[in-house]
Every structure is written in C-alpha cells, then in structure tokens.
PDB file of C-alpha atoms in Angstrom:
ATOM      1  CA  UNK J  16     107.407  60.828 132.078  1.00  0.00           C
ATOM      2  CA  UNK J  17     108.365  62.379 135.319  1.00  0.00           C
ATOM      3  CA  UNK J  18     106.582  65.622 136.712  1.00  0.00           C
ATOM      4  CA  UNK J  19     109.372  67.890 135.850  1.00  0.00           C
ATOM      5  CA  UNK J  20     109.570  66.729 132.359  1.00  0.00           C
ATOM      6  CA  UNK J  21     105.871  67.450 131.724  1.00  0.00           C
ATOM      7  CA  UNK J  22     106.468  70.984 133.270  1.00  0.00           C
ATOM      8  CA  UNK J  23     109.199  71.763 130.273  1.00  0.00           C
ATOM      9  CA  UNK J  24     107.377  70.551 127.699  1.00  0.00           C
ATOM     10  CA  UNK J  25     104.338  72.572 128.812  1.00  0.00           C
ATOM     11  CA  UNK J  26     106.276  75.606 129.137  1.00  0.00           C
ATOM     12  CA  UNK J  27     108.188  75.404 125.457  1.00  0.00           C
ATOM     13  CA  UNK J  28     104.774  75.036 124.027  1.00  0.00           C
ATOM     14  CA  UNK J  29     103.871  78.211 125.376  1.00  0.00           C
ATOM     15  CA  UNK J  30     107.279  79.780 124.165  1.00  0.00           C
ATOM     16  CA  UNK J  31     106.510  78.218 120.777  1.00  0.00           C
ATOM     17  CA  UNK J  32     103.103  79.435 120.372  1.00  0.00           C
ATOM     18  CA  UNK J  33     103.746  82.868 122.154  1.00  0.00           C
ATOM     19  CA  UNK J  34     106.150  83.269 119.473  1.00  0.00           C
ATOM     20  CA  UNK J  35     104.157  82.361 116.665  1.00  0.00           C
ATOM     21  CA  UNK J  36     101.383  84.584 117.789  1.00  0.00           C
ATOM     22  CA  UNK J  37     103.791  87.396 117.860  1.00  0.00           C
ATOM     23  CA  UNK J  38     105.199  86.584 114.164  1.00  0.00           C
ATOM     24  CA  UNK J  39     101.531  86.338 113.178  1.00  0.00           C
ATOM     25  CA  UNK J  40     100.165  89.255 114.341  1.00  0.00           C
ATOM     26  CA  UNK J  41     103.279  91.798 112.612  1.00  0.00           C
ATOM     27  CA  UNK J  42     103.280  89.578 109.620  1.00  0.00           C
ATOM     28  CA  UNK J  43      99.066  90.156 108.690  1.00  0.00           C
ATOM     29  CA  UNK J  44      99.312  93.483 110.353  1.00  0.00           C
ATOM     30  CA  UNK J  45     102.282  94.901 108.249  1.00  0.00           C
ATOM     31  CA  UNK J  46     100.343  92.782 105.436  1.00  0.00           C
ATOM     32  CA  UNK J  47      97.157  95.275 105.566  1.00  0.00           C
ATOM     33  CA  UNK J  48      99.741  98.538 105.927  1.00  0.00           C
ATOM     34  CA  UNK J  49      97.889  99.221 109.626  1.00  0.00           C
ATOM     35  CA  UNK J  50     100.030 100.598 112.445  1.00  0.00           C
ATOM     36  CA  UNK J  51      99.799  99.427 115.897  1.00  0.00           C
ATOM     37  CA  UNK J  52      97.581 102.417 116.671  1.00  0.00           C
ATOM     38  CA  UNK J  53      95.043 101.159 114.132  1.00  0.00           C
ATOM     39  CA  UNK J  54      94.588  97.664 114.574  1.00  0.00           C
ATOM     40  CA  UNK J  55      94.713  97.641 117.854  1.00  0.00           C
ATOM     41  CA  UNK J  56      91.471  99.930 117.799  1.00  0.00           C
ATOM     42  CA  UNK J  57      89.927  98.058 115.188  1.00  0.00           C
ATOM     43  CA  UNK J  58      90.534  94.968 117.315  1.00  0.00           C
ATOM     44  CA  UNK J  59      89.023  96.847 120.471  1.00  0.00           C
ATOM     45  CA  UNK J  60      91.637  96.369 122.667  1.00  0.00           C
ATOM     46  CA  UNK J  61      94.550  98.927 124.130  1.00  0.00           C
ATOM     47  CA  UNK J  62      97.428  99.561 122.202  1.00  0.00           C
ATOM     48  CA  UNK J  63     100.116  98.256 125.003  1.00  0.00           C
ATOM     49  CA  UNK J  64      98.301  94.996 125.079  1.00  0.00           C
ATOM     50  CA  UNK J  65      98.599  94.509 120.621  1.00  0.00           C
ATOM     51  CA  UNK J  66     102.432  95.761 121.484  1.00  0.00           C
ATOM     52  CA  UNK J  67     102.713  92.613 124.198  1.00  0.00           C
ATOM     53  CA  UNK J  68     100.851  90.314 121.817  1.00  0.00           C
ATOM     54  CA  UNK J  69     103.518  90.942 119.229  1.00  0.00           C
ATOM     55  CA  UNK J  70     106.726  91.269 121.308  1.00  0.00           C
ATOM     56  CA  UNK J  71     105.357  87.767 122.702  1.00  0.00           C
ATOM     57  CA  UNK J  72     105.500  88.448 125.800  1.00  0.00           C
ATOM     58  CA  UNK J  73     101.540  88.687 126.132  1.00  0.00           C
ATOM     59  CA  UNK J  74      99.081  85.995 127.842  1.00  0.00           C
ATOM     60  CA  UNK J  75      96.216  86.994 126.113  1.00  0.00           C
ATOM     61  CA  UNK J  76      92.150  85.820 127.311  1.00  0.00           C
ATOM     62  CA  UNK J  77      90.427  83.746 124.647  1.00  0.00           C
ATOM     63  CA  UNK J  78      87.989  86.948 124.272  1.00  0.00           C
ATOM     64  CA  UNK J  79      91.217  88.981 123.210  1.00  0.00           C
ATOM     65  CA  UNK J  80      92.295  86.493 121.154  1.00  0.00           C
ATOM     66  CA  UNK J  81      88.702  86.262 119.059  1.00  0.00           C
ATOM     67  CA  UNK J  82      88.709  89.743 118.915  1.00  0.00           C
ATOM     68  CA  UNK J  83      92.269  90.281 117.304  1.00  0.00           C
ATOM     69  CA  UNK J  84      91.263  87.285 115.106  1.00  0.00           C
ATOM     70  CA  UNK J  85      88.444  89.270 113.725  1.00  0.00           C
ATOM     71  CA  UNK J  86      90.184  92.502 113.088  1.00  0.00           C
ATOM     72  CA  UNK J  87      92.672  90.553 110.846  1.00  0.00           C
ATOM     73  CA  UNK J  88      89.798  88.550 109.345  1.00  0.00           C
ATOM     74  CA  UNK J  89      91.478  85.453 110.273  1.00  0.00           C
ATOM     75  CA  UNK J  90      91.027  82.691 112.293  1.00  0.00           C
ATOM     76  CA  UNK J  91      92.567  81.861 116.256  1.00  0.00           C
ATOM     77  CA  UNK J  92      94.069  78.714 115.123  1.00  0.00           C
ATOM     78  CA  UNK J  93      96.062  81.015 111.964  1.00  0.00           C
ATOM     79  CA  UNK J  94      97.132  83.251 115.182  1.00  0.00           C
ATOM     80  CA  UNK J  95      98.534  80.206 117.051  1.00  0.00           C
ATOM     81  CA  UNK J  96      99.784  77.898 114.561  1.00  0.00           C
ATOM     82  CA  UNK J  97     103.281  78.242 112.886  1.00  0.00           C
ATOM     83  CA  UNK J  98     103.788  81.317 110.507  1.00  0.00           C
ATOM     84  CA  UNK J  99     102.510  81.051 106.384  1.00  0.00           C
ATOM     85  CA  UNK J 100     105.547  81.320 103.896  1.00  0.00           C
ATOM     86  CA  UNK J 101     106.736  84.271 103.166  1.00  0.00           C
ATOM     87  CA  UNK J 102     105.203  84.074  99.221  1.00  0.00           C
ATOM     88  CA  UNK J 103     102.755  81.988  97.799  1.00  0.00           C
ATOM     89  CA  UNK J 104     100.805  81.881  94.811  1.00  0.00           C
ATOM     90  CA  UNK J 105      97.406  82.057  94.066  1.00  0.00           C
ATOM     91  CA  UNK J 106      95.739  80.801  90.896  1.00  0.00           C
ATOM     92  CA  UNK J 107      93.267  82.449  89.441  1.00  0.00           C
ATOM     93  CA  UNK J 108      90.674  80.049  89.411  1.00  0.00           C
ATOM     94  CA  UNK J 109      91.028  79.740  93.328  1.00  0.00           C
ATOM     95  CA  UNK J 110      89.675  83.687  93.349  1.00  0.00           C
ATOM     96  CA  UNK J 111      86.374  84.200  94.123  1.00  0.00           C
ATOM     97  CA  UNK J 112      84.244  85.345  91.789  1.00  0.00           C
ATOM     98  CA  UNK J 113      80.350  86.547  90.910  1.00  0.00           C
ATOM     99  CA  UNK J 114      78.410  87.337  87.509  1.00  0.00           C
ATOM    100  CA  UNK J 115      75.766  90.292  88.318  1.00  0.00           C
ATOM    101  CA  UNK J 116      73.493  90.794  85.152  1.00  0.00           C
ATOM    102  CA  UNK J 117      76.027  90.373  82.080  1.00  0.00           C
ATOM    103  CA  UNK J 118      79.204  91.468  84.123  1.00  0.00           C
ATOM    104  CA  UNK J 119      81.830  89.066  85.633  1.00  0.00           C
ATOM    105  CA  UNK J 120      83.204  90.557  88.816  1.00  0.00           C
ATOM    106  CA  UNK J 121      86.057  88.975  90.350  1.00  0.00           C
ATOM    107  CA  UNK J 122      88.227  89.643  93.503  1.00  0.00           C
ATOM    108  CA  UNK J 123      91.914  90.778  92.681  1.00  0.00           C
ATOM    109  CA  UNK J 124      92.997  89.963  95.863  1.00  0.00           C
ATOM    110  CA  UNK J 125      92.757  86.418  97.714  1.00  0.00           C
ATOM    111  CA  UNK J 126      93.285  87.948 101.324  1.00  0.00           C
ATOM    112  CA  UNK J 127      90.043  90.528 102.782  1.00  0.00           C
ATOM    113  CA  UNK J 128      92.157  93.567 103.548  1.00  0.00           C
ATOM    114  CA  UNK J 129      90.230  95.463 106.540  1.00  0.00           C
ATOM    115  CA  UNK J 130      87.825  98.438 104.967  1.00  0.00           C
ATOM    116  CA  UNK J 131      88.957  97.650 101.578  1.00  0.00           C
ATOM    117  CA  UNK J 132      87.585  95.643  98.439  1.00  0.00           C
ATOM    118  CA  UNK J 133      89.066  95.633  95.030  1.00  0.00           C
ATOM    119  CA  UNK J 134      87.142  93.633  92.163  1.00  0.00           C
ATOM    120  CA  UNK J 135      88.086  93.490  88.592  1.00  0.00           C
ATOM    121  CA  UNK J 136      84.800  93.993  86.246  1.00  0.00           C
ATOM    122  CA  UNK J 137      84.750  92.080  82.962  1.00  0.00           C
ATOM    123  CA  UNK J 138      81.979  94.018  80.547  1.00  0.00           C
ATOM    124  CA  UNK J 139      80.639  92.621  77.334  1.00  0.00           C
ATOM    125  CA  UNK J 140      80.029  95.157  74.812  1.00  0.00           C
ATOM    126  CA  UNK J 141      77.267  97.101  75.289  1.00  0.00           C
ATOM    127  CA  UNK J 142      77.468  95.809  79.395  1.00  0.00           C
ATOM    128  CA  UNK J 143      75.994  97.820  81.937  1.00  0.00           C
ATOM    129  CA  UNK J 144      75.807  96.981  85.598  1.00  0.00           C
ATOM    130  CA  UNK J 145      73.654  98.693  88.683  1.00  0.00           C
ATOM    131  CA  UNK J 146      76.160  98.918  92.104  1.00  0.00           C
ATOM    132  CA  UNK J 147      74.811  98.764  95.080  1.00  0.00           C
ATOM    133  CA  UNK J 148      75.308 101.899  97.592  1.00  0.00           C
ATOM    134  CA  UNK J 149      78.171 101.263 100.600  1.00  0.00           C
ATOM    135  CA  UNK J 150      77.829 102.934 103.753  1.00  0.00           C
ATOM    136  CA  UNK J 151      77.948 106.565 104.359  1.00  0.00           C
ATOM    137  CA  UNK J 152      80.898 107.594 103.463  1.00  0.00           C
ATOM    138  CA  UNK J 153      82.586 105.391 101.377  1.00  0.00           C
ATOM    139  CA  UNK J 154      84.565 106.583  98.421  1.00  0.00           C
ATOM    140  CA  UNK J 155      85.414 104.534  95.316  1.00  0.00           C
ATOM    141  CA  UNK J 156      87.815 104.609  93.254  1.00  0.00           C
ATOM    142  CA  UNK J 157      86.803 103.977  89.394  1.00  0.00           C
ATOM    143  CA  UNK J 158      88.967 102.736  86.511  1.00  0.00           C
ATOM    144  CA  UNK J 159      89.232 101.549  82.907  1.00  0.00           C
ATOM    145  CA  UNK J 160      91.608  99.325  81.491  1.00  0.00           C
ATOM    146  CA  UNK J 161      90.545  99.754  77.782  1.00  0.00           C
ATOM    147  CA  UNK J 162      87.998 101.457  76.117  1.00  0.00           C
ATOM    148  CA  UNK J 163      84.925 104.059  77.185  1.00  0.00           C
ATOM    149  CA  UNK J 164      83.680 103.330  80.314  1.00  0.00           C
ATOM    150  CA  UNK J 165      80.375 105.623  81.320  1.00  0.00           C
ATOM    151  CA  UNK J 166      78.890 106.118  85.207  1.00  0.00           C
ATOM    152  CA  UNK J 167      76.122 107.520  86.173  1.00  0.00           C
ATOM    153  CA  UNK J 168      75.756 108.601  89.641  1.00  0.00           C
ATOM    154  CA  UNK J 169      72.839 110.954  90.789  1.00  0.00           C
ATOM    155  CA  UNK J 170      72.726 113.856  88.793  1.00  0.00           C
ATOM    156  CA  UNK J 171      76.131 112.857  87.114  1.00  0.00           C
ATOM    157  CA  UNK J 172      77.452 111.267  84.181  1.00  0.00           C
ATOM    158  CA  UNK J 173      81.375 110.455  83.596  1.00  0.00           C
ATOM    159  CA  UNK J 174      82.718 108.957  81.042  1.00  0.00           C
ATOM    160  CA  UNK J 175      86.596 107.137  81.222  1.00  0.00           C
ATOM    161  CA  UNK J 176      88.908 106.221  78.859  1.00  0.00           C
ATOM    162  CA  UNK J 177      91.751 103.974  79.338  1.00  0.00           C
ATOM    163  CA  UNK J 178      93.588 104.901  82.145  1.00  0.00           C
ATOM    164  CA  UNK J 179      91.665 107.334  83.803  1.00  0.00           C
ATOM    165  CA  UNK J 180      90.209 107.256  87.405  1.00  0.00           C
ATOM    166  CA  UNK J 181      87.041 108.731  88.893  1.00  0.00           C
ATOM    167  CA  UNK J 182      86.950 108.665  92.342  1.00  0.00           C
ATOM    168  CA  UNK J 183      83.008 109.597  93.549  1.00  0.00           C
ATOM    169  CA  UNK J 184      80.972 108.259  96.985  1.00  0.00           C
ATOM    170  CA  UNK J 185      80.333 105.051  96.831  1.00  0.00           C
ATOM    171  CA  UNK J 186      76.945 105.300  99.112  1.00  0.00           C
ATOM    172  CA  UNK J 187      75.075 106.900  95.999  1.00  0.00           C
ATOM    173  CA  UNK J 188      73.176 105.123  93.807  1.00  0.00           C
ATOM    174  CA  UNK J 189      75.463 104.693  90.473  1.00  0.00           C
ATOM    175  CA  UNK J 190      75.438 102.760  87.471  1.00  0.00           C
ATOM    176  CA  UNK J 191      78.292 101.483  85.429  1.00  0.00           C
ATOM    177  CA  UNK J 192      77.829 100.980  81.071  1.00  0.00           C
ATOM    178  CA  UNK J 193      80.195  99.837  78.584  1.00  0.00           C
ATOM    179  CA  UNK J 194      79.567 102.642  75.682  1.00  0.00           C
ATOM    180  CA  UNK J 195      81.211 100.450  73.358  1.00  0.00           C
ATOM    181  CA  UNK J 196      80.766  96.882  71.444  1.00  0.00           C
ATOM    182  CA  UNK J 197      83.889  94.959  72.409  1.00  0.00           C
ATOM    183  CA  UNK J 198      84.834  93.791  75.666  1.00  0.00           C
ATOM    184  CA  UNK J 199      86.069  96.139  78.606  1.00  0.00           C
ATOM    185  CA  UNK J 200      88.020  95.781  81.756  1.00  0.00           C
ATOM    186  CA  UNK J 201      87.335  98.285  84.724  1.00  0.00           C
ATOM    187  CA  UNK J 202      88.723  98.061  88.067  1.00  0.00           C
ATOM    188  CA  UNK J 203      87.065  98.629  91.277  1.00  0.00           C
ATOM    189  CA  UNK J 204      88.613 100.186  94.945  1.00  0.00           C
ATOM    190  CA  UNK J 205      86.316 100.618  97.557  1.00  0.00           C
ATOM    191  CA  UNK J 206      87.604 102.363 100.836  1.00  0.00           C
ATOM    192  CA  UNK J 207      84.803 101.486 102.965  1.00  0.00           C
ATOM    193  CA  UNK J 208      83.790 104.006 105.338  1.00  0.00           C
ATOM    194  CA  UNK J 209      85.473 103.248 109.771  1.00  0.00           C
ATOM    195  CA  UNK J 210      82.511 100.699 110.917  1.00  0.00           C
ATOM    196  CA  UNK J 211      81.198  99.531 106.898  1.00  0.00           C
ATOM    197  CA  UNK J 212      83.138  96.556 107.474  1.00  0.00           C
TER     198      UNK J 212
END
C-alpha cells in the first residue's frame, strides 16, 4: 500500500470517528436534558470547545476526552465508537438492584443520569426502611403507588396515600414505614445537590 493510500485511510478514520464523537456527545447530552452551558461545566472544560466536540470539528487531548467521558458517565471508547440505536430495551432483570433490611430497592432507570437517582421501593407490610442522608442540599422527591406510606424526618412525620408526593431535603436523617399489612410500592427522585455526584 503506497504512502498516499495510507494518508487517506488515516484521514477518513479521523472523519469517521470525529463524527461519531460529535453524534455521541448530542445524543447522551440531549439524553440527560443538559444544555451545552451545563455539561460543558460539569465536564470542566469551555463551552466553545463542547460546541467543536459536537459540530466535529474538534481535536480534542486525551485529558478532554476523559473528562467529557466522566461528565456523561460513560466511557472514551462509547465517545469514539459508532453511535447506540436509537431505542433499545432493557429487561428488568438486567436492572440493578439492592434489598436494605426487608425493602427491595431497584433502579428505574438503566442509564446514571448526572445528579439524579430514581429507585423504585418494594415494602412488605408492616416494612420500614432507614435512608441514608445525601449531601447538603439535596431534595427528594417522595411517592406512593398504593397504600399509606409514613416518613419521618427530624421533627416531622408525613403520611402519603396513593398518589401523593412529598418533596423534603434529602441530607436529613429520615425514615420510611409501610403503615399497612399488604405490600406497597413507593418511588424515589433524588436531585442531588451541584458536586453530590
């Protein structure tokens, strides 16, 4: 293979990948509802340079490259390799998933959205189960599919039905009881607070 030849092939790799790091990038950005602005200061870097990156017409360091990886909670190699489908489906059993006292928690969500975690809580009757304070600031966002649903926070105590929401801070010791004897569903949002990640 002749010189030139080598050259070409070089350079439409670069295209290529430039390219899929562009798709990429808007794809898991528009995926986590973040503007440019935002991700481009949770990445650490300036916005013109996340605005190259996804235009493709950046040449991005490898430090830049780890660092954008990071704020999308992915890896380089998901940057650089050729886009994901546009839908795919995601089993429930492939969802991670935890059992804290007598409470299954489960994610909802297969992807980490940045700041953000959102669990489904099974409760037996009679359940209760002791959260663990976030970082300052963090706000949760509390609600129950079926059923009375009690939480205690520090010198509180609501009590849900089905459908209702509490939203309280989520750095506060609380505690979360089942006041009834059949099963109950509650759902979990937890807007972390800028640097809880």
């Amino acid at each position: 293979m002749s010189r030139e030849n080598r050259t070409g092939e070089a350079a439409m790799a670069m295209e290529r990948t430039s390219e899929n790091l562009a798709r990429n990038l808007r794809a898991l950005r528009d995926a986590r509802g973040l503007s440019q602005q935002q991700i481009a200061r949770l990445a650490g870097v300036p916005r013109a340079t996340w605005t190259h990156l996804e235009s493709g017409s950046g040449n991005p360091t490898l430090s830049v490259l780890l660092r954008v990886a990071s704020s999308l909670q992915t890896s380089v190699e998901e940057l650089l390799g050729a886009p994901r489908q546009e839908a795919r489906l995601v089993k429930r059993a492939s969802l991670s998933s935890r059992t804290k006292g007598n409470v299954r928690i489960e994610r909802v969500l297969p992807d980490s959205l940045p700041g953000l975690i959102i669990e489904r809580m099974d409760f037996p009757g009679d359940g209760v189960l002791v959260g663990v304070p976030h970082t300052p600031g963090t706000r949760e966002y509390l609600t129950c599919e079926s059923g009375t649903l009690e939480l205690v926070t520090v010198g509180s105590v609501w009590t849900l039905e089905a459908r209702d929401v509490l939203v309280f801070r989520g750095d506060q010791k609380h505690t979360y009881r089942n006041k009834g004897d059949k099963p109950l569903v509650a759902f979990s949002i937890v807007v972390l607070a800028p640097g809880g990640l």
